[in-house]
Every structure is written in structure tokens, then in C-alpha cells.
Short mmCIF file of C-alpha atoms in Angstrom, two decimals:
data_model
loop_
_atom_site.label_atom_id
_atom_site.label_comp_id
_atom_site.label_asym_id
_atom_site.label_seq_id
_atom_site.Cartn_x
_atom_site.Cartn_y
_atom_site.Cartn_z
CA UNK A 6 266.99 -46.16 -96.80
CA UNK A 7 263.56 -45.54 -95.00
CA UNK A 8 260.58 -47.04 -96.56
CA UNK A 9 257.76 -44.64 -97.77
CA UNK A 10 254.98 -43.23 -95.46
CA UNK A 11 251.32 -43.59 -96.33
CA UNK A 12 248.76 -41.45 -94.08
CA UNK A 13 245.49 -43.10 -93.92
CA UNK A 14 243.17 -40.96 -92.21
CA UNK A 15 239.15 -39.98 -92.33
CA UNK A 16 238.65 -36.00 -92.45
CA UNK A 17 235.35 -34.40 -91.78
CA UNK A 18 234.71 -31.18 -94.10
CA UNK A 19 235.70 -28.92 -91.39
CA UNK A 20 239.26 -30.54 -90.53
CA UNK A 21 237.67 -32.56 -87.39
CA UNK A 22 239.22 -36.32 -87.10
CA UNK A 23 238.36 -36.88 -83.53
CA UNK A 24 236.42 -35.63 -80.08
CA UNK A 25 237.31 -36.59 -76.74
CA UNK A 26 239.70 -39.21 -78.77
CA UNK A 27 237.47 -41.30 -80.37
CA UNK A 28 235.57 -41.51 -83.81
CA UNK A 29 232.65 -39.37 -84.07
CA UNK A 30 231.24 -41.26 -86.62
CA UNK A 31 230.14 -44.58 -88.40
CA UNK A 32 231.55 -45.35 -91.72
CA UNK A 33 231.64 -49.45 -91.55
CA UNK A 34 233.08 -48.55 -95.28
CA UNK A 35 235.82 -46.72 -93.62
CA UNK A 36 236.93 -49.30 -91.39
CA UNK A 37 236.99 -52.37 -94.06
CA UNK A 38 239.56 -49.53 -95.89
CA UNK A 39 241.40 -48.98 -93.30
CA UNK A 40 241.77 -52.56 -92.76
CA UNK A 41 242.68 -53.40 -96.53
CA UNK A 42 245.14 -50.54 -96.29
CA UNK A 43 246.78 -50.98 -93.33
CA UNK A 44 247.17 -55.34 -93.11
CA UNK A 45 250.43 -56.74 -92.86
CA UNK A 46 252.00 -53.57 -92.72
CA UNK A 47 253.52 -51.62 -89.75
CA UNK A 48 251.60 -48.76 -87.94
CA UNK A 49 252.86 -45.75 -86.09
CA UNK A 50 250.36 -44.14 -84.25
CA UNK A 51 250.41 -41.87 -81.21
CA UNK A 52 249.65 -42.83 -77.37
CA UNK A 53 246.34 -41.26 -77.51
CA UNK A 54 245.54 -42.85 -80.54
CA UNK A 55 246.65 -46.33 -79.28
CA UNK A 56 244.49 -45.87 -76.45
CA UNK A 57 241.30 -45.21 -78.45
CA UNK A 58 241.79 -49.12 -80.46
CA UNK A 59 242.62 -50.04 -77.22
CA UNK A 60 244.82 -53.36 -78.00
CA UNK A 61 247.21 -54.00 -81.30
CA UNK A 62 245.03 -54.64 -84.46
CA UNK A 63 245.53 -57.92 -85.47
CA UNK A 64 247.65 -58.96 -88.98
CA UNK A 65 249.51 -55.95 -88.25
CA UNK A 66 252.29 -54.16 -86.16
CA UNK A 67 252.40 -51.30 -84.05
CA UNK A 68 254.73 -48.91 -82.81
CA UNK A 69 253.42 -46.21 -80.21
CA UNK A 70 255.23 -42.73 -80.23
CA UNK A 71 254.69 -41.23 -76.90
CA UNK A 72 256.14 -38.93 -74.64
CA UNK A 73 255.56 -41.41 -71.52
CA UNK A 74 258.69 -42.72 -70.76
CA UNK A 75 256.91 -45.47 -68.62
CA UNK A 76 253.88 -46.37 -71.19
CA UNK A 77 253.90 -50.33 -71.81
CA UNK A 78 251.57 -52.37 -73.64
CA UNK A 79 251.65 -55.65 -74.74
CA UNK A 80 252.25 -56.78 -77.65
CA UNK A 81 253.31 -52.74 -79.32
CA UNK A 82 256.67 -51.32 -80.28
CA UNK A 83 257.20 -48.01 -78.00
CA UNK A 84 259.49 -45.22 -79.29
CA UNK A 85 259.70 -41.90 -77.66
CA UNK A 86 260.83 -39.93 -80.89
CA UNK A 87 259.84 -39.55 -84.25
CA UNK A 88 263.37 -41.17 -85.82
CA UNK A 89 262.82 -43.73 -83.26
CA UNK A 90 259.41 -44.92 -84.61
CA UNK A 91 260.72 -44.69 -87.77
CA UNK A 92 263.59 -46.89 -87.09
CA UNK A 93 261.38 -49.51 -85.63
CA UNK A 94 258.94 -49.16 -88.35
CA UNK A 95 261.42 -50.04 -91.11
CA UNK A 96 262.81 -52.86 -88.70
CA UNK A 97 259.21 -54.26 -88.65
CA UNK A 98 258.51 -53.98 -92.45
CA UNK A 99 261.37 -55.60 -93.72
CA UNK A 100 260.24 -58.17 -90.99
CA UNK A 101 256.65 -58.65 -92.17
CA UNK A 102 258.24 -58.11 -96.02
CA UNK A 103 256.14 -55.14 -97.03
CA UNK A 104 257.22 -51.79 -98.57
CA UNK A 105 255.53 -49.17 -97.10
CA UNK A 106 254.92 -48.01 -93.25
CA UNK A 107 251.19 -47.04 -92.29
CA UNK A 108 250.94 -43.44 -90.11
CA UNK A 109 247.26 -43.71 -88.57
CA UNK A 110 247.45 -40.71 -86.55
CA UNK A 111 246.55 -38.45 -84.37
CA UNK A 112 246.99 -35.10 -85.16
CA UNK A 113 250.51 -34.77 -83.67
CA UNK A 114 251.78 -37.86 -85.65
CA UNK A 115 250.30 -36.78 -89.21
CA UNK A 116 251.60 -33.46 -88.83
CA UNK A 117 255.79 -35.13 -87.64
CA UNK A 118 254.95 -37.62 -90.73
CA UNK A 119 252.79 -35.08 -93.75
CA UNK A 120 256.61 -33.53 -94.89
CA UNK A 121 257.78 -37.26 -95.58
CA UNK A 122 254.53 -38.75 -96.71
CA UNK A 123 254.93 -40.23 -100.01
CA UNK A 124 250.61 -41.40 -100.06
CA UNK A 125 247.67 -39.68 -98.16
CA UNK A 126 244.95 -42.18 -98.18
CA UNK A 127 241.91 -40.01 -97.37
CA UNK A 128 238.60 -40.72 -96.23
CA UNK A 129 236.68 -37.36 -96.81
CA UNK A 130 233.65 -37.19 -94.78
CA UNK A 131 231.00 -34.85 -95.96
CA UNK A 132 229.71 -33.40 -92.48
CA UNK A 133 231.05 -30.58 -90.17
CA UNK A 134 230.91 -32.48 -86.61
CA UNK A 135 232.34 -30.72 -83.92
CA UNK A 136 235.61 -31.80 -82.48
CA UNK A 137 238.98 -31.44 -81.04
CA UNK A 138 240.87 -32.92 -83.39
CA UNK A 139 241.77 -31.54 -86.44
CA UNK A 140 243.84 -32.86 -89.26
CA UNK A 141 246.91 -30.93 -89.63
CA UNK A 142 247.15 -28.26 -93.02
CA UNK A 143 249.22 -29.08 -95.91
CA UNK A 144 249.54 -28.54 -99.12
CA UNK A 145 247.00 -30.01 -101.69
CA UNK A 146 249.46 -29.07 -104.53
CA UNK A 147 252.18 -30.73 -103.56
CA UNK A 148 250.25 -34.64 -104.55
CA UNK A 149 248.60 -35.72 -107.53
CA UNK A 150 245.54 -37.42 -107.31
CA UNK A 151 245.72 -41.36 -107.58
CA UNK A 152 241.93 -42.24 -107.46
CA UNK A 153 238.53 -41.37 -105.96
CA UNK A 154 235.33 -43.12 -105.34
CA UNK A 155 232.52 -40.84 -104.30
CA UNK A 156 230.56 -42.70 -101.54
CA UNK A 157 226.38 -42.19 -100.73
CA UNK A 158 225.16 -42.18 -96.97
CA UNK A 159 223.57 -45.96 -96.53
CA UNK A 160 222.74 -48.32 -93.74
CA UNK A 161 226.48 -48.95 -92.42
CA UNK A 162 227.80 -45.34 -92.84
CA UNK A 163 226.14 -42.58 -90.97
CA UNK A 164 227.59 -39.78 -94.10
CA UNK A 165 228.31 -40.12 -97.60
CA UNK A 166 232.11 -39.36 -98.15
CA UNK A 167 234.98 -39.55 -100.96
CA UNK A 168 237.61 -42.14 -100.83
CA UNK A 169 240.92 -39.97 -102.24
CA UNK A 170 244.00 -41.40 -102.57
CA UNK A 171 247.45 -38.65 -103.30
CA UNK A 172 251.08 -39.31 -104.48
CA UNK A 173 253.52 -36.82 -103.74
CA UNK A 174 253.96 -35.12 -107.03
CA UNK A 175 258.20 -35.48 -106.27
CA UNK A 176 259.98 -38.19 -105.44
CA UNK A 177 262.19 -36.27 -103.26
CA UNK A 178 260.00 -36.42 -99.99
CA UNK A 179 262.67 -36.09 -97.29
CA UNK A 180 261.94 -37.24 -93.67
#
């Protein structure tokens, strides 16, 4: 049985979750969540997405789902399909003895994961930057809200922004 998926992702107003793949804004609030939320679990992220950290993070585990059958990088879990990353990513949890697989994006990743996600873990950032990334559309009814925190603009986060975290209201997520 696959462990669940949890999207952690930050969302501008407008959709945007990326430019010329990278961040297009600072939230040091953001990153000490994604940190809390993503440590000593597996990741699956996308090629582009890989190359934006630029190295593995540490106290976790990636796998990189791209296309390129000839991408490498050391110290990363390649898979070239969607049940593939999967696969690894359970192989890694039960490895690092956590129950639940991170999906940190991009676009093309949240969209192959949203029908299986069991928890969105949402970063809402109140501005409308421009961008070329946009977070894929899904259905709002579908999860239940788990918690929020409504966060001001201050001296380490360039907006103010909602943490929301979602539960699929079923059970039955399928992947």
C-alpha cells in the first residue's frame, strides 16, 4: 500500500508559484515551514524544480521525476515516471520510518500528484506577482480545512500570507 501524499506549496493570489523557475518572493516564514514539514521525509519534485534548490536538502530524501533519461545528480533518486517516483518514494519512507511522502512541486508534479493527495499544505501569499508558473486547479470542496494562521507582512517576509492546511474530505484518494 502507497503511503499518503502531502503537497506543500506557496500560492500567490493569482495562481503564480514561480518565474523563470525560481521564487519570486521572500517569506523566511515560508521556508522554516517548509522545512518543519518536509524533514525526514521523502520528496518528489520535478527536474526543474530540483534545479532551482540546486543540491538535495539536507535531513531529507529526494527523488527527481524527469523526462531526461540521462539527468544524474548526486546524492537524488531519479525516476522517469510518476509510478516510478512513487515506488521509490515509499521505498525511501519506510527507510527513513516516516508515513507520509512530501510532493514539492512544480506545476507538472502537483498536478500528476493533486488526484492522490491526501494533505495540501498551503502557503497563501497575498500578492498577484507575475509569473510562469501557476499552481494547477482543483477542487477546494473536495478537503476540509485542518488549520490556518493568518500571517502580517514583517521584516523577514516581503507579503503577509495564510498558512492553510486541507485533508481530503474521503479517505478513498486513489493514485
Amino acid at each position: 500500500m502507497r503511503l499518503p501524499l502531502a503537497i506543500v506549496a506557496a500560492i500567490a493570489d493569482n495562481g503564480v508559484i514561480g518565474r523563470d523557475n525560481r521564487l519570486i518572493w521572500r517569506l523566511r516564514s515560508d521556508l522554516r515551514r517548509f522545512r518543519d514539514l518536509t524533514w525526514g521525509k521523502p520528496m518528489i519534485m520535478g527536474r526543474k524544480t530540483y534545479d532551482s534548490i540546486g543540491k538535495p536538502l539536507p535531513g531529507r530524501r529526494t527523488v527527481v521525476l524527469t523526462r531526461d533519461r540521462s539527468f544524474a545528480a548526486p546524492g537524488v533518486e531519479v525516476a522517469h515516471g510518476w509510478d516510478q517516483a512513487l515506488a521509490r518514494a515509499d521505498a525511501l519512507a519506510s527507510e527513513m520510518g516516516t508515513d507520509e511522502i512530501s510532493v514539492i512541486g512544480g506545476a507538472e508534479i502537483y498536478a500528476l500528484a493533486l488526484p492522490g493527495t491526501r494533505r495540501l499544505y498551503l502557503t497563501l501569499v497575498h500578492a498577484s506577482p507575475e509569473g510562469d508558473t501557476l499552481f494547477p486547479a482543483y477542487d477546494r470542496s473536495a478537503f476540509r480545512e485542518l488549520w490556518r494562521r493568518e500571517c502580517a507582512k514583517g521584516p523577514d517576509d516581503e507579503h503577509s500570507f495564510t498558512f492553510l492546511d486541507l485533508e481530503r474530505r474521503s479517505s478513498a484518494a486513489g493514485r
